[in-house]
Each structure stands twice: as structure tokens, then as C-alpha cells.
């Protein structure tokens, strides 16, 4: 069995992984310009379903790259996603990553309003809007997406991009459908039940690595 192992230098493992992904995708049609995002999601999850279940609004990649180049910050709903985003690369363009889940004022707002902390985080993020361009990377909480949708409809928030990738069974699909219904907000949605903090983070990183 050891003799069957492919000999790959540590520095070349990622490169070889992407070569295998490209080979196995074959002639599966991907939207031009989205290939690095799709392949990085597959690389992160070993799940080729992402070749079909990632939904992109028109022109979203170009708009997202422009926002990142102009210093957009990223708001995420988990510390796991925050840890996975390449903060050093983001900082090169003036952006930073925010996760408010552990903040005491968020916990207080959630208790007072009878909501989840994830929803209260979106309200806190809305307070940053105007001072910062904001990208939202949601990989866990459907309630965060629902509150984002409400804030957008109330005119309190206009995100540069929403990455909608909660994973699970309760209100996950429905919350993603709300984001897909937005005609004027750029989005990348992991349609269906699949997603996760790792997927939200890797989409952010794919975009950061795409900046020339």
C-alpha cells in the first residue's frame, strides 16, 4: 500500500490537489471567472457538488474584487470562519475581519430583542456601514442571513457582497432563498443544505487570491 502512494513534495500538495480537481471536473461547465472559487470550495471540502450548487449573481466576482481592492472589510458569523480568512492578505488592501459573536453588547441586544446572537451581530455590523465597505461571509447561522435581508430591505445596509453558506437543516435553504431573491445585492450562495464556516472562509480567500 505504501508503494501506491503518490510521491508529492509538501510544497506541491496544493498544486497537485488543484490539478486533480481540474482533471476530475473534466468538461463540467463553470461560469467563466468563477472557476478559482468553485475549485477552492472543492479543495476545502472534497465535495464536487460545489461545481453545481454555487450560485453567483451577475458580475459578482468583478464587483467583489473591486470592493476588496478598495479596502472592504469582512463580517462573519463565526470565529472559525474568521480564523480561516487570510487576514494578512486582506490587510494589504486596508480591510479587516470582524466577528461580533462574543461581544457583550451583542449578547445583551440578543436577549433584549429575543433574537440569536448571529442576528444581533448583523445589527452591530449595520452600525459600521457608511464608514466601511462591508462583505458578509455567513457560514453557520440562517438567522444572520434573515436579519441581513431585513436590514437591506429597511435601507439600513447595502453590502458589497453576501456569501451565504450556512450548513444544516433548519431554515438553511429558506434563508438562502431570501438572499437569492435580492436583485440589487451581489451574492455567492451555496445553494441547498451544504456549506459551513470553512466554505465561507475559502470563498473569501479565493477572491483575495484572485486580485492581481
PDB file of C-alpha atoms in Angstrom:
ATOM      1  CA  UNK A   1       0.000   0.000   0.000  1.00  0.00           C
ATOM      2  CA  UNK A   2       2.812   2.440   0.813  1.00  0.00           C
ATOM      3  CA  UNK A   3       4.221   1.830  -2.657  1.00  0.00           C
ATOM      4  CA  UNK A   4       0.942   3.052  -4.137  1.00  0.00           C
ATOM      5  CA  UNK A   5       1.179   6.464  -2.524  1.00  0.00           C
ATOM      6  CA  UNK A   6       1.783   9.320  -4.939  1.00  0.00           C
ATOM      7  CA  UNK A   7       5.100  10.997  -4.159  1.00  0.00           C
ATOM      8  CA  UNK A   8       4.418  14.724  -3.818  1.00  0.00           C
ATOM      9  CA  UNK A   9       6.623  17.261  -2.087  1.00  0.00           C
ATOM     10  CA  UNK A  10       4.855  19.151   0.735  1.00  0.00           C
ATOM     11  CA  UNK A  11       5.199  22.418  -1.149  1.00  0.00           C
ATOM     12  CA  UNK A  12       3.434  20.914  -4.158  1.00  0.00           C
ATOM     13  CA  UNK A  13       0.479  19.253  -2.416  1.00  0.00           C
ATOM     14  CA  UNK A  14      -1.953  22.118  -3.019  1.00  0.00           C
ATOM     15  CA  UNK A  15      -0.844  22.468  -6.640  1.00  0.00           C
ATOM     16  CA  UNK A  16      -1.318  18.746  -7.226  1.00  0.00           C
ATOM     17  CA  UNK A  17      -4.708  18.846  -5.488  1.00  0.00           C
ATOM     18  CA  UNK A  18      -5.945  21.526  -7.866  1.00  0.00           C
ATOM     19  CA  UNK A  19      -4.630  19.549 -10.821  1.00  0.00           C
ATOM     20  CA  UNK A  20      -6.654  16.533  -9.675  1.00  0.00           C
ATOM     21  CA  UNK A  21      -9.750  18.693  -9.206  1.00  0.00           C
ATOM     22  CA  UNK A  22      -9.380  20.104 -12.720  1.00  0.00           C
ATOM     23  CA  UNK A  23      -8.921  16.598 -14.145  1.00  0.00           C
ATOM     24  CA  UNK A  24     -11.952  15.203 -12.346  1.00  0.00           C
ATOM     25  CA  UNK A  25     -14.159  18.152 -13.243  1.00  0.00           C
ATOM     26  CA  UNK A  26     -13.465  17.374 -16.883  1.00  0.00           C
ATOM     27  CA  UNK A  27     -15.922  19.233 -19.089  1.00  0.00           C
ATOM     28  CA  UNK A  28     -18.325  20.237 -16.289  1.00  0.00           C
ATOM     29  CA  UNK A  29     -19.376  23.761 -17.332  1.00  0.00           C
ATOM     30  CA  UNK A  30     -18.396  26.518 -14.908  1.00  0.00           C
ATOM     31  CA  UNK A  31     -19.319  30.188 -15.188  1.00  0.00           C
ATOM     32  CA  UNK A  32     -16.290  31.993 -16.653  1.00  0.00           C
ATOM     33  CA  UNK A  33     -14.402  33.839 -13.930  1.00  0.00           C
ATOM     34  CA  UNK A  34     -15.787  31.718 -11.094  1.00  0.00           C
ATOM     35  CA  UNK A  35     -13.513  28.720 -11.606  1.00  0.00           C
ATOM     36  CA  UNK A  36     -10.996  29.581  -8.819  1.00  0.00           C
ATOM     37  CA  UNK A  37     -13.840  29.938  -6.316  1.00  0.00           C
ATOM     38  CA  UNK A  38     -15.510  26.668  -7.265  1.00  0.00           C
ATOM     39  CA  UNK A  39     -12.233  24.755  -7.256  1.00  0.00           C
ATOM     40  CA  UNK A  40     -11.171  26.131  -3.879  1.00  0.00           C
ATOM     41  CA  UNK A  41     -14.519  25.097  -2.370  1.00  0.00           C
ATOM     42  CA  UNK A  42     -13.982  21.601  -3.758  1.00  0.00           C
ATOM     43  CA  UNK A  43     -10.411  21.625  -2.457  1.00  0.00           C
ATOM     44  CA  UNK A  44     -11.635  22.598   1.012  1.00  0.00           C
ATOM     45  CA  UNK A  45     -14.440  20.041   1.173  1.00  0.00           C
ATOM     46  CA  UNK A  46     -13.533  17.283  -1.329  1.00  0.00           C
ATOM     47  CA  UNK A  47     -17.146  17.717  -2.457  1.00  0.00           C
ATOM     48  CA  UNK A  48     -17.663  18.106  -6.192  1.00  0.00           C
ATOM     49  CA  UNK A  49     -21.291  19.160  -5.664  1.00  0.00           C
ATOM     50  CA  UNK A  50     -19.951  22.705  -5.330  1.00  0.00           C
ATOM     51  CA  UNK A  51     -19.421  22.712  -9.080  1.00  0.00           C
ATOM     52  CA  UNK A  52     -23.192  22.918  -9.402  1.00  0.00           C
ATOM     53  CA  UNK A  53     -24.602  24.307  -6.173  1.00  0.00           C
ATOM     54  CA  UNK A  54     -22.684  27.592  -6.012  1.00  0.00           C
ATOM     55  CA  UNK A  55     -24.915  30.374  -7.314  1.00  0.00           C
ATOM     56  CA  UNK A  56     -23.389  33.658  -8.484  1.00  0.00           C
ATOM     57  CA  UNK A  57     -25.203  36.912  -9.120  1.00  0.00           C
ATOM     58  CA  UNK A  58     -24.321  38.589 -12.391  1.00  0.00           C
ATOM     59  CA  UNK A  59     -20.933  40.294 -12.315  1.00  0.00           C
ATOM     60  CA  UNK A  60     -20.377  39.371  -8.668  1.00  0.00           C
ATOM     61  CA  UNK A  61     -16.708  38.409  -8.990  1.00  0.00           C
ATOM     62  CA  UNK A  62     -15.702  41.697 -10.587  1.00  0.00           C
ATOM     63  CA  UNK A  63     -17.700  43.687  -8.030  1.00  0.00           C
ATOM     64  CA  UNK A  64     -16.260  41.717  -5.105  1.00  0.00           C
ATOM     65  CA  UNK A  65     -12.677  42.119  -6.304  1.00  0.00           C
ATOM     66  CA  UNK A  66     -13.181  45.842  -6.733  1.00  0.00           C
ATOM     67  CA  UNK A  67     -14.610  46.142  -3.214  1.00  0.00           C
ATOM     68  CA  UNK A  68     -11.680  44.217  -1.737  1.00  0.00           C
ATOM     69  CA  UNK A  69      -9.160  46.343  -3.624  1.00  0.00           C
ATOM     70  CA  UNK A  70     -10.923  49.430  -2.235  1.00  0.00           C
ATOM     71  CA  UNK A  71     -10.498  48.262   1.353  1.00  0.00           C
ATOM     72  CA  UNK A  72     -13.736  46.409   2.115  1.00  0.00           C
ATOM     73  CA  UNK A  73     -13.867  44.622   5.457  1.00  0.00           C
ATOM     74  CA  UNK A  74     -15.418  41.207   6.037  1.00  0.00           C
ATOM     75  CA  UNK A  75     -18.051  40.429   8.665  1.00  0.00           C
ATOM     76  CA  UNK A  76     -18.536  36.775   9.545  1.00  0.00           C
ATOM     77  CA  UNK A  77     -20.820  34.905  11.911  1.00  0.00           C
ATOM     78  CA  UNK A  78     -18.254  32.513  13.413  1.00  0.00           C
ATOM     79  CA  UNK A  79     -14.776  32.693  14.867  1.00  0.00           C
ATOM     80  CA  UNK A  80     -13.951  29.608  12.810  1.00  0.00           C
ATOM     81  CA  UNK A  81     -14.554  31.498   9.581  1.00  0.00           C
ATOM     82  CA  UNK A  82     -12.689  34.493  10.969  1.00  0.00           C
ATOM     83  CA  UNK A  83      -9.698  32.271  11.747  1.00  0.00           C
ATOM     84  CA  UNK A  84      -9.718  30.802   8.257  1.00  0.00           C
ATOM     85  CA  UNK A  85      -9.737  34.069   6.306  1.00  0.00           C
ATOM     86  CA  UNK A  86      -6.326  35.319   5.185  1.00  0.00           C
ATOM     87  CA  UNK A  87      -6.235  38.481   7.288  1.00  0.00           C
ATOM     88  CA  UNK A  88      -2.725  39.426   6.218  1.00  0.00           C
ATOM     89  CA  UNK A  89      -3.761  39.402   2.557  1.00  0.00           C
ATOM     90  CA  UNK A  90      -6.928  41.371   3.344  1.00  0.00           C
ATOM     91  CA  UNK A  91      -4.939  43.951   5.315  1.00  0.00           C
ATOM     92  CA  UNK A  92      -2.788  44.663   2.251  1.00  0.00           C
ATOM     93  CA  UNK A  93      -5.834  46.415   0.787  1.00  0.00           C
ATOM     94  CA  UNK A  94      -6.928  48.103   4.007  1.00  0.00           C
ATOM     95  CA  UNK A  95      -9.599  45.624   5.103  1.00  0.00           C
ATOM     96  CA  UNK A  96     -10.068  43.646   8.293  1.00  0.00           C
ATOM     97  CA  UNK A  97     -12.243  40.792   9.535  1.00  0.00           C
ATOM     98  CA  UNK A  98     -14.967  41.303  12.137  1.00  0.00           C
ATOM     99  CA  UNK A  99     -16.788  38.688  14.200  1.00  0.00           C
ATOM    100  CA  UNK A 100     -19.005  40.084  16.951  1.00  0.00           C
ATOM    101  CA  UNK A 101     -20.379  36.811  18.332  1.00  0.00           C
ATOM    102  CA  UNK A 102     -18.500  37.058  21.646  1.00  0.00           C
ATOM    103  CA  UNK A 103     -19.176  40.757  22.230  1.00  0.00           C
ATOM    104  CA  UNK A 104     -21.101  41.571  25.420  1.00  0.00           C
ATOM    105  CA  UNK A 105     -23.259  44.216  23.723  1.00  0.00           C
ATOM    106  CA  UNK A 106     -24.300  41.657  21.117  1.00  0.00           C
ATOM    107  CA  UNK A 107     -25.353  39.208  23.813  1.00  0.00           C
ATOM    108  CA  UNK A 108     -27.341  41.970  25.524  1.00  0.00           C
ATOM    109  CA  UNK A 109     -29.056  43.023  22.284  1.00  0.00           C
ATOM    110  CA  UNK A 110     -29.971  39.414  21.539  1.00  0.00           C
ATOM    111  CA  UNK A 111     -31.530  38.980  24.979  1.00  0.00           C
ATOM    112  CA  UNK A 112     -33.442  42.254  24.808  1.00  0.00           C
ATOM    113  CA  UNK A 113     -34.802  41.566  21.313  1.00  0.00           C
ATOM    114  CA  UNK A 114     -35.353  37.838  21.751  1.00  0.00           C
ATOM    115  CA  UNK A 115     -33.114  37.023  18.793  1.00  0.00           C
ATOM    116  CA  UNK A 116     -29.996  34.962  18.216  1.00  0.00           C
ATOM    117  CA  UNK A 117     -26.544  36.431  18.702  1.00  0.00           C
ATOM    118  CA  UNK A 118     -25.927  35.921  14.994  1.00  0.00           C
ATOM    119  CA  UNK A 119     -28.859  38.194  14.156  1.00  0.00           C
ATOM    120  CA  UNK A 120     -27.676  40.771  16.699  1.00  0.00           C
ATOM    121  CA  UNK A 121     -24.233  40.674  15.074  1.00  0.00           C
ATOM    122  CA  UNK A 122     -25.787  41.850  11.831  1.00  0.00           C
ATOM    123  CA  UNK A 123     -27.330  44.817  13.638  1.00  0.00           C
ATOM    124  CA  UNK A 124     -23.932  45.725  15.064  1.00  0.00           C
ATOM    125  CA  UNK A 125     -22.387  45.402  11.615  1.00  0.00           C
ATOM    126  CA  UNK A 126     -25.016  47.770  10.237  1.00  0.00           C
ATOM    127  CA  UNK A 127     -23.543  50.371  12.568  1.00  0.00           C
ATOM    128  CA  UNK A 128     -20.280  50.146  10.642  1.00  0.00           C
ATOM    129  CA  UNK A 129     -21.994  50.760   7.300  1.00  0.00           C
ATOM    130  CA  UNK A 130     -21.123  54.172   5.914  1.00  0.00           C
ATOM    131  CA  UNK A 131     -17.673  54.148   7.441  1.00  0.00           C
ATOM    132  CA  UNK A 132     -16.634  50.875   5.782  1.00  0.00           C
ATOM    133  CA  UNK A 133     -17.474  48.854   2.710  1.00  0.00           C
ATOM    134  CA  UNK A 134     -18.726  45.521   4.031  1.00  0.00           C
ATOM    135  CA  UNK A 135     -18.665  41.948   2.762  1.00  0.00           C
ATOM    136  CA  UNK A 136     -20.668  39.381   4.750  1.00  0.00           C
ATOM    137  CA  UNK A 137     -19.409  35.793   4.940  1.00  0.00           C
ATOM    138  CA  UNK A 138     -22.071  33.670   6.659  1.00  0.00           C
ATOM    139  CA  UNK A 139     -21.209  30.015   7.167  1.00  0.00           C
ATOM    140  CA  UNK A 140     -23.298  28.912  10.127  1.00  0.00           C
ATOM    141  CA  UNK A 141     -26.399  30.878  11.092  1.00  0.00           C
ATOM    142  CA  UNK A 142     -29.510  31.178   8.901  1.00  0.00           C
ATOM    143  CA  UNK A 143     -30.760  33.843  11.325  1.00  0.00           C
ATOM    144  CA  UNK A 144     -27.841  36.039  10.261  1.00  0.00           C
ATOM    145  CA  UNK A 145     -28.987  35.837   6.643  1.00  0.00           C
ATOM    146  CA  UNK A 146     -32.592  36.561   7.592  1.00  0.00           C
ATOM    147  CA  UNK A 147     -31.546  39.642   9.564  1.00  0.00           C
ATOM    148  CA  UNK A 148     -29.276  40.773   6.728  1.00  0.00           C
ATOM    149  CA  UNK A 149     -32.214  40.517   4.349  1.00  0.00           C
ATOM    150  CA  UNK A 150     -34.365  42.615   6.706  1.00  0.00           C
ATOM    151  CA  UNK A 151     -31.686  45.280   7.162  1.00  0.00           C
ATOM    152  CA  UNK A 152     -31.242  45.554   3.405  1.00  0.00           C
ATOM    153  CA  UNK A 153     -34.991  45.885   2.873  1.00  0.00           C
ATOM    154  CA  UNK A 154     -35.115  48.550   5.599  1.00  0.00           C
ATOM    155  CA  UNK A 155     -32.420  50.523   3.763  1.00  0.00           C
ATOM    156  CA  UNK A 156     -30.014  50.296   6.689  1.00  0.00           C
ATOM    157  CA  UNK A 157     -27.365  48.267   4.906  1.00  0.00           C
ATOM    158  CA  UNK A 158     -26.026  47.837   1.366  1.00  0.00           C
ATOM    159  CA  UNK A 159     -23.384  45.072   1.387  1.00  0.00           C
ATOM    160  CA  UNK A 160     -20.702  44.886  -1.271  1.00  0.00           C
ATOM    161  CA  UNK A 161     -21.189  41.095  -1.262  1.00  0.00           C
ATOM    162  CA  UNK A 162     -23.069  38.428   0.669  1.00  0.00           C
ATOM    163  CA  UNK A 163     -21.505  34.978   0.871  1.00  0.00           C
ATOM    164  CA  UNK A 164     -24.400  32.805   2.012  1.00  0.00           C
ATOM    165  CA  UNK A 165     -23.167  29.383   3.081  1.00  0.00           C
ATOM    166  CA  UNK A 166     -24.886  28.219   6.270  1.00  0.00           C
ATOM    167  CA  UNK A 167     -24.925  24.451   6.672  1.00  0.00           C
ATOM    168  CA  UNK A 168     -27.707  22.369   8.187  1.00  0.00           C
ATOM    169  CA  UNK A 169     -31.385  21.560   8.093  1.00  0.00           C
ATOM    170  CA  UNK A 170     -33.464  24.194   9.923  1.00  0.00           C
ATOM    171  CA  UNK A 171     -34.245  27.320   7.856  1.00  0.00           C
ATOM    172  CA  UNK A 172     -30.985  26.930   5.941  1.00  0.00           C
ATOM    173  CA  UNK A 173     -32.478  26.579   2.462  1.00  0.00           C
ATOM    174  CA  UNK A 174     -35.153  29.208   3.125  1.00  0.00           C
ATOM    175  CA  UNK A 175     -32.636  31.796   4.350  1.00  0.00           C
ATOM    176  CA  UNK A 176     -30.503  31.265   1.264  1.00  0.00           C
ATOM    177  CA  UNK A 177     -33.561  31.715  -0.931  1.00  0.00           C
ATOM    178  CA  UNK A 178     -34.074  35.155   0.638  1.00  0.00           C
ATOM    179  CA  UNK A 179     -30.574  36.167  -0.474  1.00  0.00           C
ATOM    180  CA  UNK A 180     -31.127  34.698  -3.938  1.00  0.00           C
ATOM    181  CA  UNK A 181     -34.220  36.905  -4.246  1.00  0.00           C
ATOM    182  CA  UNK A 182     -32.167  40.098  -3.883  1.00  0.00           C
ATOM    183  CA  UNK A 183     -31.814  41.724  -7.289  1.00  0.00           C
ATOM    184  CA  UNK A 184     -29.505  44.582  -6.336  1.00  0.00           C
ATOM    185  CA  UNK A 185     -27.012  42.973  -3.927  1.00  0.00           C
ATOM    186  CA  UNK A 186     -24.070  40.852  -5.169  1.00  0.00           C
ATOM    187  CA  UNK A 187     -24.118  37.336  -3.764  1.00  0.00           C
ATOM    188  CA  UNK A 188     -22.401  33.965  -3.818  1.00  0.00           C
ATOM    189  CA  UNK A 189     -24.756  31.340  -2.392  1.00  0.00           C
ATOM    190  CA  UNK A 190     -24.037  27.704  -1.569  1.00  0.00           C
ATOM    191  CA  UNK A 191     -27.485  26.542  -2.600  1.00  0.00           C
ATOM    192  CA  UNK A 192     -29.187  23.809  -0.600  1.00  0.00           C
ATOM    193  CA  UNK A 193     -28.139  22.407   2.773  1.00  0.00           C
ATOM    194  CA  UNK A 194     -24.383  22.346   2.246  1.00  0.00           C
ATOM    195  CA  UNK A 195     -21.901  24.990   3.334  1.00  0.00           C
ATOM    196  CA  UNK A 196     -20.108  25.785   6.563  1.00  0.00           C
ATOM    197  CA  UNK A 197     -17.654  28.240   8.071  1.00  0.00           C
ATOM    198  CA  UNK A 198     -14.821  26.625   6.125  1.00  0.00           C
ATOM    199  CA  UNK A 199     -16.658  27.220   2.854  1.00  0.00           C
ATOM    200  CA  UNK A 200     -17.448  30.847   3.722  1.00  0.00           C
ATOM    201  CA  UNK A 201     -13.787  31.432   4.564  1.00  0.00           C
ATOM    202  CA  UNK A 202     -12.441  29.703   1.488  1.00  0.00           C
ATOM    203  CA  UNK A 203     -14.669  31.789  -0.804  1.00  0.00           C
ATOM    204  CA  UNK A 204     -13.206  34.902   0.815  1.00  0.00           C
ATOM    205  CA  UNK A 205      -9.695  33.571   0.303  1.00  0.00           C
ATOM    206  CA  UNK A 206     -10.363  32.569  -3.291  1.00  0.00           C
ATOM    207  CA  UNK A 207     -11.408  36.145  -4.035  1.00  0.00           C
ATOM    208  CA  UNK A 208      -8.371  37.562  -2.231  1.00  0.00           C
ATOM    209  CA  UNK A 209      -6.034  35.275  -4.211  1.00  0.00           C
ATOM    210  CA  UNK A 210      -7.699  36.371  -7.457  1.00  0.00           C
ATOM    211  CA  UNK A 211      -6.669  40.005  -7.012  1.00  0.00           C
ATOM    212  CA  UNK A 212      -3.793  40.633  -9.421  1.00  0.00           C
TER     213      UNK A 212
END
